[in-house]
C-alpha positions as semicolon CSV with decimal commas, in nm:
position;residue;x (nm);y (nm);z (nm)
1;M;-4,619;0,685;-3,316
2;E;-4,751;0,330;-3,318
3;I;-4,941;0,188;-3,617
4;M;-5,190;-0,088;-3,539
5;R;-5,335;-0,307;-3,815
6;L;-5,674;-0,472;-3,763
7;N;-5,912;-0,669;-3,983
8;G;-6,231;-0,479;-4,063
9;V;-6,442;-0,706;-3,841
10;D;-6,195;-0,743;-3,554
11;A;-6,374;-0,697;-3,220
12;R;-6,103;-0,450;-3,111
13;L;-6,177;-0,213;-3,403
14;Y;-6,502;-0,053;-3,287
15;P;-6,383;0,053;-2,938
16;L;-6,084;0,222;-3,103
17;V;-6,246;0,404;-3,396
18;G;-6,619;0,401;-3,311
19;P;-6,615;0,730;-3,118
20;L;-6,429;0,893;-3,408
21;V;-6,634;0,760;-3,700
22;M;-6,956;0,872;-3,530
23;N;-6,823;1,216;-3,431
24;P;-7,009;1,487;-3,632
25;A;-6,696;1,704;-3,660
26;I;-6,496;1,416;-3,809
27;L;-6,781;1,324;-4,043
28;R;-6,782;1,688;-4,165
29;Q;-6,407;1,660;-4,233
30;N;-6,495;1,357;-4,445
31;N;-6,757;1,558;-4,638
32;N;-7,032;1,374;-4,445
33;Y;-6,948;1,038;-4,604
34;P;-6,978;0,744;-4,364
35;F;-6,685;0,520;-4,286
36;K;-6,733;0,160;-4,403
37;T;-6,588;-0,173;-4,305
38;S;-6,623;-0,546;-4,372
39;N;-6,394;-0,848;-4,371
40;R;-6,242;-0,714;-4,697
41;Y;-6,090;-0,418;-4,509
42;L;-5,768;-0,380;-4,314
43;W;-5,760;-0,078;-4,085
44;Y;-5,431;0,099;-4,017
45;I;-5,466;0,303;-3,699
46;A;-5,209;0,562;-3,586
47;I;-5,176;0,602;-3,209
48;S;-4,964;0,870;-3,042
49;D;-4,941;0,896;-2,662
50;G;-5,246;0,671;-2,629
51;V;-5,460;0,885;-2,861
52;I;-5,585;0,783;-3,207
53;V;-5,444;1,046;-3,445
54;G;-5,551;0,890;-3,774
55;F;-5,663;0,583;-3,958
56;I;-5,674;0,445;-4,310
57;P;-5,921;0,167;-4,395
58;L;-5,773;-0,029;-4,687
59;K;-6,018;-0,227;-4,901
60;K;-5,895;-0,532;-5,092
61;N;-6,054;-0,658;-5,415
62;E;-5,872;-0,957;-5,566
63;K;-5,524;-0,807;-5,632
64;N;-5,629;-0,443;-5,604
65;Y;-5,637;-0,221;-5,298
66;H;-5,825;0,104;-5,241
67;I;-5,803;0,380;-4,979
68;D;-6,115;0,589;-4,918
69;N;-6,276;0,769;-4,624
70;Y;-5,973;0,799;-4,399
71;Y;-5,908;1,035;-4,105
72;I;-5,597;1,236;-4,013
73;Q;-5,615;1,449;-3,696
74;G;-5,496;1,801;-3,773
75;D;-5,407;1,700;-4,131
76;R;-5,057;1,612;-4,005
77;T;-4,826;1,501;-4,285
78;E;-4,621;1,283;-4,049
79;T;-4,934;1,081;-3,965
80;I;-5,013;1,034;-4,334
81;D;-4,652;0,930;-4,401
82;A;-4,649;0,675;-4,117
83;L;-4,982;0,521;-4,218
84;L;-4,895;0,505;-4,589
85;H;-4,556;0,352;-4,509
86;H;-4,728;0,061;-4,332
87;V;-4,995;0,023;-4,602
88;I;-4,734;0,014;-4,879
89;D;-4,512;-0,232;-4,689
90;D;-4,805;-0,475;-4,664
91;L;-4,898;-0,469;-5,036
92;E;-4,871;-0,790;-5,232
93;A;-4,633;-0,787;-5,528
94;D;-4,784;-0,664;-5,855
95;S;-5,092;-0,524;-5,682
96;L;-5,255;-0,193;-5,767
97;L;-5,316;0,065;-5,494
98;T;-5,555;0,354;-5,559
99;A;-5,681;0,623;-5,326
100;L;-5,953;0,885;-5,320
101;V;-5,762;1,168;-5,153
102;H;-5,889;1,492;-5,000
103;K;-5,745;1,791;-5,190
104;R;-5,572;1,907;-4,871
105;H;-5,373;1,581;-4,856
106;T;-5,268;1,536;-5,221
107;E;-4,917;1,675;-5,168
108;A;-4,853;1,435;-4,879
109;F;-4,967;1,144;-5,096
110;R;-4,746;1,268;-5,385
111;Q;-4,449;1,261;-5,149
112;N;-4,533;0,894;-5,089
113;Q;-4,516;0,804;-5,461
114;F;-4,882;0,856;-5,555
115;R;-4,981;1,039;-5,871
116;T;-5,313;1,196;-5,965
117;D;-5,520;1,001;-6,219
118;K;-5,824;1,224;-6,207
119;Q;-5,910;1,552;-6,036
120;L;-6,257;1,575;-5,889
121;T;-6,421;1,868;-5,709
122;L;-6,332;1,767;-5,352
123;Y;-6,084;1,485;-5,412
124;D;-5,811;1,355;-5,639
125;K;-5,819;0,994;-5,751
126;M;-5,459;0,884;-5,709
127;E;-5,255;0,574;-5,782
128;Y;-4,944;0,445;-5,607
129;I;-4,656;0,433;-5,855
130;P;-4,341;0,307;-5,680
131;V;-4,011;0,452;-5,796
132;P;-3,800;0,170;-5,939
133;E;-3,488;0,089;-5,739
134;I;-3,165;0,157;-5,927
């Protein structure tokens, strides 16, 4: 699986994710919330055998980062793991990473060192808490 990283206004972004973010079935998976982008976003796009199998738009605010409105084809844990690995590797030191995570994905995020801050009806608000190296 290849992970591509693009700025939120990169001209290559729309041809890759446009058909997905406007697909009614994918919007339903996202509880009918639209996908957003701007120059404050970095998009991590998972590609397997030439097919987009997931993406995570990462929004940056000063030293904080936030994941919201992402897509994982088939809810595959290995896609979540690969995307989160790249997101986490790109974080600046001492930055905070939070995520609004679909209930069906919370265990996969926990396995990637996220913990639940707040449980909502359809989502968990989670925070990345890296395990200190010993």
